[in-house]
PDB file of C-alpha atoms in Angstrom:
ATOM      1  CA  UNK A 211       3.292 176.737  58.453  1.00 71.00           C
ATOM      2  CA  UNK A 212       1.022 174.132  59.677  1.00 80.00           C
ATOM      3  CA  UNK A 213       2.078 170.356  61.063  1.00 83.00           C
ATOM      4  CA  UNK A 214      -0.996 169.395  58.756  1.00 88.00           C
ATOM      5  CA  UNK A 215       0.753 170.927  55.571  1.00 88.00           C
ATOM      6  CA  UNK A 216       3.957 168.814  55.801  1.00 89.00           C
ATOM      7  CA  UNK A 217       2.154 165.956  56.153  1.00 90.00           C
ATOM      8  CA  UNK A 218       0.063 166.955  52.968  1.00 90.00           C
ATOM      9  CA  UNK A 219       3.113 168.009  51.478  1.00 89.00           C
ATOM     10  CA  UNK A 220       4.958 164.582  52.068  1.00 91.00           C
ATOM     11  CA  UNK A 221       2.082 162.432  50.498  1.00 91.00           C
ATOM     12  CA  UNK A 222       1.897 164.426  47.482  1.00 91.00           C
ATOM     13  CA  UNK A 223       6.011 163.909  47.089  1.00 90.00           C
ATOM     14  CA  UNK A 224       5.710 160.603  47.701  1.00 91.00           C
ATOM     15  CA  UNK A 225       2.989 159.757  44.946  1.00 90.00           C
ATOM     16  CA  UNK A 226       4.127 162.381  42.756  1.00 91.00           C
ATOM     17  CA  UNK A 227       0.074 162.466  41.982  1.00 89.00           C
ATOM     18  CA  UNK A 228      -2.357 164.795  43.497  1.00 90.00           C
ATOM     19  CA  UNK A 229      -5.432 162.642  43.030  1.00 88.00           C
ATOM     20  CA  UNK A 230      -3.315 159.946  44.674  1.00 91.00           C
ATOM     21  CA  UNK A 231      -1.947 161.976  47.617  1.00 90.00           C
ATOM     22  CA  UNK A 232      -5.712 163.087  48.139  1.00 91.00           C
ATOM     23  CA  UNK A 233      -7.273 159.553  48.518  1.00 91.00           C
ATOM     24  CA  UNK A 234      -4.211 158.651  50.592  1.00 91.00           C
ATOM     25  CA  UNK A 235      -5.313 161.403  52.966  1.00 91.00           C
ATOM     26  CA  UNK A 236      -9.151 161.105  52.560  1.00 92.00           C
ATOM     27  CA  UNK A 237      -9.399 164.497  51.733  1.00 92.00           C
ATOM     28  CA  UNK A 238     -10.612 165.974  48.704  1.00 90.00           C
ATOM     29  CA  UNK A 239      -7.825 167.364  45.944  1.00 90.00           C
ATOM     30  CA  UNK A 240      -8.923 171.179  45.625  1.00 91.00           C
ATOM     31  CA  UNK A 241      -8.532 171.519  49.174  1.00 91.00           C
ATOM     32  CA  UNK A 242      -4.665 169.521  49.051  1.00 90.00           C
ATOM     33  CA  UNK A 243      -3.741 171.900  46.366  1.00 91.00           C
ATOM     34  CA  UNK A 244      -4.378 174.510  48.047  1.00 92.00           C
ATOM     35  CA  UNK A 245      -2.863 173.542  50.847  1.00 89.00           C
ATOM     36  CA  UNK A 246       0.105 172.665  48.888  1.00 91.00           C
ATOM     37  CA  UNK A 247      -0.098 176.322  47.136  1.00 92.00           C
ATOM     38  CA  UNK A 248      -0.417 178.079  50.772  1.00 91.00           C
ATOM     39  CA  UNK A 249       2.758 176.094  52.034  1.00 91.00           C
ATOM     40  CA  UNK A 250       4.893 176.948  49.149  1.00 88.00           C
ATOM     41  CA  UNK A 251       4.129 180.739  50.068  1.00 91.00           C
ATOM     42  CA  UNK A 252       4.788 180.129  53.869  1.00 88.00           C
ATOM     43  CA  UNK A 253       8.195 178.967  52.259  1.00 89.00           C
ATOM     44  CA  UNK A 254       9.075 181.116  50.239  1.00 90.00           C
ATOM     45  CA  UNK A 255      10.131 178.460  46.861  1.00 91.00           C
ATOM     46  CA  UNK A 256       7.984 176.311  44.448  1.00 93.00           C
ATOM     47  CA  UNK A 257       8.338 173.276  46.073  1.00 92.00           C
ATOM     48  CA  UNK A 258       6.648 171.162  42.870  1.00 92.00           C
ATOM     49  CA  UNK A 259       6.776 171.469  39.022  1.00 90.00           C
ATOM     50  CA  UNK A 260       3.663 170.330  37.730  1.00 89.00           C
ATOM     51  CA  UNK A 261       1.560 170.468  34.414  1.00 85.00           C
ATOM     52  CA  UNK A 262      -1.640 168.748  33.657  1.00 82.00           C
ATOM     53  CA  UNK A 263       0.075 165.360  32.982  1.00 86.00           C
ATOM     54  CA  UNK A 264       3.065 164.533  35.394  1.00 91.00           C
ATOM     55  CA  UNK A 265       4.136 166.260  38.775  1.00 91.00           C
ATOM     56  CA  UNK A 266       7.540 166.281  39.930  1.00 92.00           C
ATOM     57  CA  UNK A 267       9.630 167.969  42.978  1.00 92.00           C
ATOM     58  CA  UNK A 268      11.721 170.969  42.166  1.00 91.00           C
ATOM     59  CA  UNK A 269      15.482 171.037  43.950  1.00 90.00           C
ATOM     60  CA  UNK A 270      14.204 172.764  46.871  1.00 91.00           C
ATOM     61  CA  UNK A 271      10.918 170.703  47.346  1.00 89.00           C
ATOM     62  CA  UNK A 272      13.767 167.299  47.358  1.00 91.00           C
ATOM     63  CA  UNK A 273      15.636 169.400  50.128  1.00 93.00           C
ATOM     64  CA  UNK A 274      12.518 170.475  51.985  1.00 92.00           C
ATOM     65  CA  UNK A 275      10.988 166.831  52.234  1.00 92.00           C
ATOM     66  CA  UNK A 276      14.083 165.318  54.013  1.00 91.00           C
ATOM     67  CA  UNK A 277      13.397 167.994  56.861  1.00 90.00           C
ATOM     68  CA  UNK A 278       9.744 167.474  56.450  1.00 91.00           C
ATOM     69  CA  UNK A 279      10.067 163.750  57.456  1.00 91.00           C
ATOM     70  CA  UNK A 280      12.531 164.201  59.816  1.00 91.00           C
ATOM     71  CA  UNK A 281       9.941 166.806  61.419  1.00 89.00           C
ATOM     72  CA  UNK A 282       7.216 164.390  60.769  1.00 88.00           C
ATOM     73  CA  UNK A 283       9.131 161.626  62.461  1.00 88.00           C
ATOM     74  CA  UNK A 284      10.544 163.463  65.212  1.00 89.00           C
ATOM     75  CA  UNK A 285       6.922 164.510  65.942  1.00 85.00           C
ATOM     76  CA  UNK A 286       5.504 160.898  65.757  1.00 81.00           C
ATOM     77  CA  UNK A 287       8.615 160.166  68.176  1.00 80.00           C
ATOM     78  CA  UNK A 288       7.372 162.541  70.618  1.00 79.00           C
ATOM     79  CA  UNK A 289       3.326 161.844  70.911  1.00 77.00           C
ATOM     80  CA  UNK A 290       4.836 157.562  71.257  1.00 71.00           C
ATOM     81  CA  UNK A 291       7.231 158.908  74.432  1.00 71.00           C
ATOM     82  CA  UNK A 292       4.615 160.744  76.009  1.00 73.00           C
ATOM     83  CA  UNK A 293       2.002 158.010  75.894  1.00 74.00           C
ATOM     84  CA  UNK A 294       4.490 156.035  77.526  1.00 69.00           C
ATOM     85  CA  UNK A 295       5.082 158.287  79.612  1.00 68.00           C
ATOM     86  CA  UNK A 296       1.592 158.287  80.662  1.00 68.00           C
ATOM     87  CA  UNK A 297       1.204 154.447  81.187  1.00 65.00           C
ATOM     88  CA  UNK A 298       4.695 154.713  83.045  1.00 65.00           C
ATOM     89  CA  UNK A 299       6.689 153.046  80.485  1.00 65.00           C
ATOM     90  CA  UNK A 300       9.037 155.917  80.143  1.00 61.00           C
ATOM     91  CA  UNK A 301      10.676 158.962  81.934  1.00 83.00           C
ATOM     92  CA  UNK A 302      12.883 159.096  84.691  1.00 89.00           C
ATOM     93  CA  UNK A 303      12.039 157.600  88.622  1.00 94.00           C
ATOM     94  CA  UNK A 304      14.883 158.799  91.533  1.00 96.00           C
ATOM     95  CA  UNK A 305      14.861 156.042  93.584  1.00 97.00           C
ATOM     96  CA  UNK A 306      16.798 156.552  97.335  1.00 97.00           C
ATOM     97  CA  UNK A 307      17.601 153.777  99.124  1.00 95.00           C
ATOM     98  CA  UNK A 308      19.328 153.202 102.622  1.00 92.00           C
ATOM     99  CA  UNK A 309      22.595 151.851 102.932  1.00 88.00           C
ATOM    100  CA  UNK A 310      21.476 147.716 104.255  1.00 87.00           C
ATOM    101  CA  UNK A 311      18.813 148.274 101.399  1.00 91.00           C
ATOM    102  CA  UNK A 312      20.867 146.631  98.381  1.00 91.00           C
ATOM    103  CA  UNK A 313      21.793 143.692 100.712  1.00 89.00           C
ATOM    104  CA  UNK A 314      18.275 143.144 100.910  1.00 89.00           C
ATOM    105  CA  UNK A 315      17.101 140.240  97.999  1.00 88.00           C
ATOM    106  CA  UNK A 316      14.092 141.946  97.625  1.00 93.00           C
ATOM    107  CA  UNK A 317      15.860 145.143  96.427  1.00 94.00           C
ATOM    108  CA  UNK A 318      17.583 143.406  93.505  1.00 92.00           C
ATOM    109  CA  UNK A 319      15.099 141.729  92.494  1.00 94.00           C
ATOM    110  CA  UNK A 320      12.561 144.360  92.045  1.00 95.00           C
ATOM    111  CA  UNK A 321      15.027 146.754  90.217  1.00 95.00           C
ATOM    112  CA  UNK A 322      16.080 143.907  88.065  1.00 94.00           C
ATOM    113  CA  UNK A 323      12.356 143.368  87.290  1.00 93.00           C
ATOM    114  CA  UNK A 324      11.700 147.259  87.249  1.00 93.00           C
ATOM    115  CA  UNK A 325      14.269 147.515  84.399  1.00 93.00           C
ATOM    116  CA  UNK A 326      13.104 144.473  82.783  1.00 93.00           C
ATOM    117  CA  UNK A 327       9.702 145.437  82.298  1.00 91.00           C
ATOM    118  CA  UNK A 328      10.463 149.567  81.891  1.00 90.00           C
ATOM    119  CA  UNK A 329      13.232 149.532  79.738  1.00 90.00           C
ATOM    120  CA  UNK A 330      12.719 152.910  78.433  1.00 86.00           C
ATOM    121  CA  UNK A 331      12.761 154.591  81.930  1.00 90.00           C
ATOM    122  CA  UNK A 332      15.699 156.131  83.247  1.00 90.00           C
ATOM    123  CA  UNK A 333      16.217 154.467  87.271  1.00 92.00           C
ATOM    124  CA  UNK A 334      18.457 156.948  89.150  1.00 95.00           C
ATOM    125  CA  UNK A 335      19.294 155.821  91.824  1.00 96.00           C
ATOM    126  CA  UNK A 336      20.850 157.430  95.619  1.00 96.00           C
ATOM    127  CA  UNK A 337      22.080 155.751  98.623  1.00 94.00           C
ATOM    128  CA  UNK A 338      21.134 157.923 101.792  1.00 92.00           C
ATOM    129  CA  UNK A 339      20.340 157.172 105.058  1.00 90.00           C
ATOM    130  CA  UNK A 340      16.038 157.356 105.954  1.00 91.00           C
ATOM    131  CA  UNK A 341      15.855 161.236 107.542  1.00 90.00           C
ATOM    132  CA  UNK A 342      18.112 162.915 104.543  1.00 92.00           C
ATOM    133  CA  UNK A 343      15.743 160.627 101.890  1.00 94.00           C
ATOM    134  CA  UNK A 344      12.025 161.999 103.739  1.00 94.00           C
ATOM    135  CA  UNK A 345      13.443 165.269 103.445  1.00 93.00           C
ATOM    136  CA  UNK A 346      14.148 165.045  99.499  1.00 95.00           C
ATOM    137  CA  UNK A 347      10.803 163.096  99.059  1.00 95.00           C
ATOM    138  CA  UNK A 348       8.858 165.839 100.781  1.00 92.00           C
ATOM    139  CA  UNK A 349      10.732 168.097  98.533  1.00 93.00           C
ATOM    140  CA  UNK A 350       9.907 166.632  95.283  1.00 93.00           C
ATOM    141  CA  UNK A 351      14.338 165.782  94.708  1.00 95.00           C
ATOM    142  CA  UNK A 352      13.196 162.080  94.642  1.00 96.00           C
ATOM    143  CA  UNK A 353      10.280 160.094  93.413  1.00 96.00           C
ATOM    144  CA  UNK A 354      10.585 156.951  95.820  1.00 97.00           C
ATOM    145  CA  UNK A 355      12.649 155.571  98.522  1.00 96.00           C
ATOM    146  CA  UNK A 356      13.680 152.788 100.536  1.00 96.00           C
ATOM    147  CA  UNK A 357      13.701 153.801 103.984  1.00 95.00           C
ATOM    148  CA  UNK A 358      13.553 152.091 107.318  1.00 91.00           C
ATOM    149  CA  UNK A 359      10.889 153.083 110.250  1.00 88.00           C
ATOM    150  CA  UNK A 360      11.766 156.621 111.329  1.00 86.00           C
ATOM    151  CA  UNK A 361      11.872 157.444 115.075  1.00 75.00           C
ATOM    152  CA  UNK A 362      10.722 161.011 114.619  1.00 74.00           C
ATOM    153  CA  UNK A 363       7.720 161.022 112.394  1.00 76.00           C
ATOM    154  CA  UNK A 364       7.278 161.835 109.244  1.00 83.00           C
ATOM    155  CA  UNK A 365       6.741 164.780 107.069  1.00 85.00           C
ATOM    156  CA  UNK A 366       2.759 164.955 106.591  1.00 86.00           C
ATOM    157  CA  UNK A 367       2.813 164.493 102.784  1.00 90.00           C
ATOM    158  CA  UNK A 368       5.164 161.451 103.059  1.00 94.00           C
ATOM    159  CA  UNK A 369       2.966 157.773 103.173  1.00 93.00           C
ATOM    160  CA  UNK A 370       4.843 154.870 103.837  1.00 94.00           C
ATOM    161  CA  UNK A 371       3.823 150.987 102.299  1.00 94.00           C
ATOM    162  CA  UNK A 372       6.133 148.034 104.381  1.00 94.00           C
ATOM    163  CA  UNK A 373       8.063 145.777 102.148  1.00 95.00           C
ATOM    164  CA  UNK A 374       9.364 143.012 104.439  1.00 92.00           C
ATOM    165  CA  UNK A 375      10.374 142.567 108.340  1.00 91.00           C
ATOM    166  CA  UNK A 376      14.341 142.047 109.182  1.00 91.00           C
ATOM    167  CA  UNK A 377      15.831 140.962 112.197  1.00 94.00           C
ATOM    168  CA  UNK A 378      18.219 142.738 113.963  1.00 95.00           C
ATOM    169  CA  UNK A 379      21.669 141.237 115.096  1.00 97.00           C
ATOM    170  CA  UNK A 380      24.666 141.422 117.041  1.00 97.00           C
ATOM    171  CA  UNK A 381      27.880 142.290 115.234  1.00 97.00           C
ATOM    172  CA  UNK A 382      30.116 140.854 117.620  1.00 97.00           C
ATOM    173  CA  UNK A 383      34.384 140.630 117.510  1.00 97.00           C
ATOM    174  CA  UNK A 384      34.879 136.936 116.895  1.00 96.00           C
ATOM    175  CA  UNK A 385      37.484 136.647 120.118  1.00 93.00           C
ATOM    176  CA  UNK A 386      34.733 137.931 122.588  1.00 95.00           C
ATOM    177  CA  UNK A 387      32.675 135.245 125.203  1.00 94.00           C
ATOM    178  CA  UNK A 388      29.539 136.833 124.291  1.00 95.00           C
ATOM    179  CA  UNK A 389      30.680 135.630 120.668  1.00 95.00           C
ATOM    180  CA  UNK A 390      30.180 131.627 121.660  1.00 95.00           C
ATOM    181  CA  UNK A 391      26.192 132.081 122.008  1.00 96.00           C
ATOM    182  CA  UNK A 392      24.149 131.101 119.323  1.00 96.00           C
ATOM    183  CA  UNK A 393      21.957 133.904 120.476  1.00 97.00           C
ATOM    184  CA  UNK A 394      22.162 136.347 122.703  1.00 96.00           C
ATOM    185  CA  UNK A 395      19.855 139.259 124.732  1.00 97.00           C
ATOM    186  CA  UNK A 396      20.972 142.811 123.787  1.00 96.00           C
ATOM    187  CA  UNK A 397      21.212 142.982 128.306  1.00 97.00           C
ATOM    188  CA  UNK A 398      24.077 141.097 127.921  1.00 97.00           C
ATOM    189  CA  UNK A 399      25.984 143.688 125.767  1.00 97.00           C
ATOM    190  CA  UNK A 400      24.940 146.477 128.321  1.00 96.00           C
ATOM    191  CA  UNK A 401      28.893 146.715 129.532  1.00 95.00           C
ATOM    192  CA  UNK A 402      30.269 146.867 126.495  1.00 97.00           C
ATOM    193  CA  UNK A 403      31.526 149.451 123.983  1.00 97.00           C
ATOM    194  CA  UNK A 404      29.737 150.042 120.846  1.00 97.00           C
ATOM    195  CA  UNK A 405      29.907 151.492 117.535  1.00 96.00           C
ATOM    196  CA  UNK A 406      27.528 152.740 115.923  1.00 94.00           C
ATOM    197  CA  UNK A 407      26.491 155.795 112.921  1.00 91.00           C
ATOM    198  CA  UNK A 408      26.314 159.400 114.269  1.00 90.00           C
ATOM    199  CA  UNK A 409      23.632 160.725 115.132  1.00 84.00           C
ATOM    200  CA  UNK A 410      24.164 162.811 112.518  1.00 83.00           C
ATOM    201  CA  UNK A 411      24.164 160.362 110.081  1.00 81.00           C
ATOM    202  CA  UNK A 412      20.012 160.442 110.096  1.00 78.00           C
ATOM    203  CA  UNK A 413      19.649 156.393 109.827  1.00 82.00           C
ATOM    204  CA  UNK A 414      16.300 155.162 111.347  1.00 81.00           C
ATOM    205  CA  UNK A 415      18.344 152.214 113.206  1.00 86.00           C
ATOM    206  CA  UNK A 416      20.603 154.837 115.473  1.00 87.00           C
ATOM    207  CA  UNK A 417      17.361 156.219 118.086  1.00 88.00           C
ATOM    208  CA  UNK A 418      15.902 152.235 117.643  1.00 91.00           C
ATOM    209  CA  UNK A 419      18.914 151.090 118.728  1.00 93.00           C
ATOM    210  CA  UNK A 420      18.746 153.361 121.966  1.00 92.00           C
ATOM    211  CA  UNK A 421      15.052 152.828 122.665  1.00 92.00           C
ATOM    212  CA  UNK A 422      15.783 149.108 122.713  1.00 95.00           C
ATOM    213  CA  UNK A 423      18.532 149.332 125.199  1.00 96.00           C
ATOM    214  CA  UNK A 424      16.884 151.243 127.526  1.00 96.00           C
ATOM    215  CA  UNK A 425      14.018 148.778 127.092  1.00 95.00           C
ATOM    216  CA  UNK A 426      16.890 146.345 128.190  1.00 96.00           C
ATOM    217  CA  UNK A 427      17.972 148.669 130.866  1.00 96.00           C
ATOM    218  CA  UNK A 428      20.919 150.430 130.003  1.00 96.00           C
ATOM    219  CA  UNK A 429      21.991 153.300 128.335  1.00 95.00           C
ATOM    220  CA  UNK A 430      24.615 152.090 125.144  1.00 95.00           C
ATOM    221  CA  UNK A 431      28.290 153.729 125.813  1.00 95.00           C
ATOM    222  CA  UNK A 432      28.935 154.624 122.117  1.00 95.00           C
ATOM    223  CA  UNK A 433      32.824 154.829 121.698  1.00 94.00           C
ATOM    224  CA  UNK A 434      33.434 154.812 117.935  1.00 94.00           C
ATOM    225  CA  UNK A 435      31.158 156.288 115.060  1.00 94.00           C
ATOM    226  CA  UNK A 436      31.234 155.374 111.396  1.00 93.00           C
ATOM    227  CA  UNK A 437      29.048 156.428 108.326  1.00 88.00           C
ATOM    228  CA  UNK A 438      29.132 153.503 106.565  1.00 89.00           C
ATOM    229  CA  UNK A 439      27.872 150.019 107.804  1.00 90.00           C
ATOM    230  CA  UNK A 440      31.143 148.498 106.527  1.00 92.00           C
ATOM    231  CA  UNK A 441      33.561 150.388 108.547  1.00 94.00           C
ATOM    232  CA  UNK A 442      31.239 149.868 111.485  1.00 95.00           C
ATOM    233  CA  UNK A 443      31.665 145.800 111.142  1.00 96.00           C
ATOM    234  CA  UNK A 444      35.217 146.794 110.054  1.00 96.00           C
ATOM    235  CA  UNK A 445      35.555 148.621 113.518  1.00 96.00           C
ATOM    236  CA  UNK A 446      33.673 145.752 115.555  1.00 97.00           C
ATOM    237  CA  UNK A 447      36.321 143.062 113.765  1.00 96.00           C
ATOM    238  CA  UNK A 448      39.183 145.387 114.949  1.00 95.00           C
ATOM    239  CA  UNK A 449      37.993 144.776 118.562  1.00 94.00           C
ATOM    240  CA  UNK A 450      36.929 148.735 119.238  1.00 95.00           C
ATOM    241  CA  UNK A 451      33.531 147.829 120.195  1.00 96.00           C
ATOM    242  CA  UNK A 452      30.115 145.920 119.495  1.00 97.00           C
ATOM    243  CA  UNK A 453      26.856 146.982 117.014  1.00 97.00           C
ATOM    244  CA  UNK A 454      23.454 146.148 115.729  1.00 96.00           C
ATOM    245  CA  UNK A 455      22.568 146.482 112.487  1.00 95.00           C
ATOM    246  CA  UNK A 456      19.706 144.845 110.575  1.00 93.00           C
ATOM    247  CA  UNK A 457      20.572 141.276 109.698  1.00 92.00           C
ATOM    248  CA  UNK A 458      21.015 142.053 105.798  1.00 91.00           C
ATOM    249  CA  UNK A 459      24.647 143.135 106.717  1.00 92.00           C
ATOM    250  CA  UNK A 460      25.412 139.387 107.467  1.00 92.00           C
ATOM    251  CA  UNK A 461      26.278 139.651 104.161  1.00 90.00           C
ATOM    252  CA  UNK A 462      29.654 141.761 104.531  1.00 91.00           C
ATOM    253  CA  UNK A 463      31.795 138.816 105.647  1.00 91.00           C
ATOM    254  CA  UNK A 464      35.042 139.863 107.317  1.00 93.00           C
ATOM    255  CA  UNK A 465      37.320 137.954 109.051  1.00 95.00           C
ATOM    256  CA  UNK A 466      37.305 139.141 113.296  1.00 95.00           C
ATOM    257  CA  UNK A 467      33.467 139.893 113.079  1.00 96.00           C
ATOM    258  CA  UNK A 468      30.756 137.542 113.563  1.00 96.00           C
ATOM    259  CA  UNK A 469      26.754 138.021 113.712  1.00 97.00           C
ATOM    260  CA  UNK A 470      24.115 136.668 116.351  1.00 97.00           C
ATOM    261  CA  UNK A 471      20.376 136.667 116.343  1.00 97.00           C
ATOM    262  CA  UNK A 472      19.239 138.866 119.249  1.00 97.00           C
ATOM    263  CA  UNK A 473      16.418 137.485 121.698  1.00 97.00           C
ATOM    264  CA  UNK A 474      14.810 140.559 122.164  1.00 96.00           C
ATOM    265  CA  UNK A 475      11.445 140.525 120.689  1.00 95.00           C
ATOM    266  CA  UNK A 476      11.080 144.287 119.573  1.00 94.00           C
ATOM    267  CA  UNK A 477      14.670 143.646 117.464  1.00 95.00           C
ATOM    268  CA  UNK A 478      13.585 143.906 114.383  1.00 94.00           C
ATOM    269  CA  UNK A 479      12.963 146.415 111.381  1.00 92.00           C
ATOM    270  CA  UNK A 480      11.091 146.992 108.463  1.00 92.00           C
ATOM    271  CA  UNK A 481      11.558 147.690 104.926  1.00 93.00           C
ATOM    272  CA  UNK A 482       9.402 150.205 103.780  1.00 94.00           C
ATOM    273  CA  UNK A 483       8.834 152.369 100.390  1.00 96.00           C
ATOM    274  CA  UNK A 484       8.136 155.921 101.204  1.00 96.00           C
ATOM    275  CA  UNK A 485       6.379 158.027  98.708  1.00 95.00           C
ATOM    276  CA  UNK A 486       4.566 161.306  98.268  1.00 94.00           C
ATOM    277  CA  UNK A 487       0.667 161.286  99.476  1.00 92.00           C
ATOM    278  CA  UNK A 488      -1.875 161.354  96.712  1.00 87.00           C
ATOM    279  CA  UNK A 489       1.017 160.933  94.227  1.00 82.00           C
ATOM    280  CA  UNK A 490      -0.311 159.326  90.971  1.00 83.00           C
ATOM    281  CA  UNK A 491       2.237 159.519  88.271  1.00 86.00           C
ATOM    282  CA  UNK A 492       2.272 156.341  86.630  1.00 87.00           C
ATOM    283  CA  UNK A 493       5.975 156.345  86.867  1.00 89.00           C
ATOM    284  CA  UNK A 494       5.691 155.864  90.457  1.00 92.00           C
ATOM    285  CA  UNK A 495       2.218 153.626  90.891  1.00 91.00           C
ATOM    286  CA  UNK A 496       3.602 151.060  88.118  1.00 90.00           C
ATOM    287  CA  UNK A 497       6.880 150.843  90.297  1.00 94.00           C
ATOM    288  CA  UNK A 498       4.896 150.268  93.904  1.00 94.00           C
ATOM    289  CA  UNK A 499       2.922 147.830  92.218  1.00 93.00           C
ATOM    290  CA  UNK A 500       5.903 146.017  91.311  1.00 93.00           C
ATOM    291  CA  UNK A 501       7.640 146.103  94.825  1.00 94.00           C
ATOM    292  CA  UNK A 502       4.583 145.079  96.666  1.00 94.00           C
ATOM    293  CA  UNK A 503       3.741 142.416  94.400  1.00 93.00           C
ATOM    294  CA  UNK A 504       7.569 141.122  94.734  1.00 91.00           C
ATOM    295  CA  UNK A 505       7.532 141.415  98.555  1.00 90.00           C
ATOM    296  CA  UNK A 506       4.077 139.292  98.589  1.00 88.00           C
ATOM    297  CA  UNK A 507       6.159 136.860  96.891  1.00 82.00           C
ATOM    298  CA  UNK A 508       9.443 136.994  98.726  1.00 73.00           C
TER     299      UNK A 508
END
């Protein structure tokens, strides 16, 4: 059975005329009946009564054109989801993102305008810190992700297009002297405690934060480690130590912890959206497109 028979076979149910059904299909009507007569044997069952004056469906043709059309439709359905698909309209983009990323307004507003715009595409989307998201990129687990700047280089198939520049700040305990400066040099936390992610944790921020101490000349004495950024402030408002984290996380607002602009030139990071190299799905370009153009903006 042919795609091109039900579809021959549908017209001529529907005007119950051959003649008709022919000039519907611009085809001629010897070769529709016989394409009508070769479908019937492919079935197995007369599919239409007819006689020189009226042409009518027999029980099984009215049975066989309800799965016709939904075969018909379902096809239709199919060729309209992969040419949108193809202009990145549809599908399904993984999206990682690190864990100061949705603090970010940038973020929000691109996957509010993502999902605006795509409606038909499926956003998944993972929180994991920068190393852990390379590693899926390079192996094809996600499409995209929001990383910050690694301190270890990247995989060679992994590009990387910056988003937007954050500061970096102090997360100081509200009760400590240091905490009475509007601003303060990360020198002047050198004899103090800090908390910080594990190295384990594979954040981009942990080896910055140690490369810009010893730029300030000292060596951080980490005494508490946390996975998450909020038990880290949590931790810092409890008095067990100081941090730096990028200044998105002046968000979290706990009562105990307080933030401070650091004076430190090189205290900063970037946003950046990591992707595969010479990756051209249109699920993927129509998305960068989107978060460039929004961080042009922002």
């Amino acid at each position: 059975m042919e795609f091109r028979q039900l579809r021959y076979f549908i017209a001529v149910a529907e005007e119950l005329h051959f003649t008709r059904a022919a000039e519907r299909l611009h085809i001629g009507q010897p070769p529709l009946s016989h394409a009508i007569q070769m479908l019937e044997a492919d079935v197995g069952a007369q599919l239409f009564e007819r006689t020189k004056r009226w042409v009518r469906l027999t029980e099984a043709g009215r049975l066989f054109l309800d799965d016709a059309r939904r075969i018909v439709a379902l096809s239709e359905q199919a060729t309209a989801t992969a040419r949108r698909a193809e202009r990145g309209e549809a599908g399904e983009l993984r999206i990682g993102f690190t864990f100061s990323t949705p603090l970010t307004p940038l973020f929000a507003n691109v996957i509010n305008r993502y999902r605006q715009q795509y409606p038909a595409v499926t956003l998944t989307l993972h929180e994991m810190a920068t190393v852990p998201q390379l590693d899926a990129l390079a192996r094809r687990a996600l499409d995209l992700g929001f990383v910050r700047p690694p301190e270890n280089g990247l995989p060679e198939n992994i590009g990387l297009t910056a988003l937007r520049e954050d500061p970096l700040v102090a997360v100081l305990p509200t009760g400590l002297a240091l905490a009475r400066k509007k601003a303060i040099a990360l020198s002047e936390m050198a004899e103090l405690p800090f908390v910080m992610y594990p190295h384990s944790a594979g954040t981009g921020i942990y080896p910055q934060i140690f490369r810009l101490c010893r730029d300030a000349g000292f060596v951080p004495r980490v005494e508490q480690t946390a996975g998450e950024a909020s038990t880290i402030i949590g931790l810092v408002a409890a008095g067990c130590g100081v941090s730096v984290l990028p200044g998105s996380f002046e968000r979290i607002r706990m009562d105990g912890v307080c933030y401070r602009p650091l004076l430190d030139p090189a205290a900063t990071t970037t946003l950046l959206l990591a992707q595969r190299k010479g990756e051209h799905a249109p699920l993927v370009q129509a998305f960068l497109a989107l978060a460039t153009e929004a961080a042009l903006l922002s």
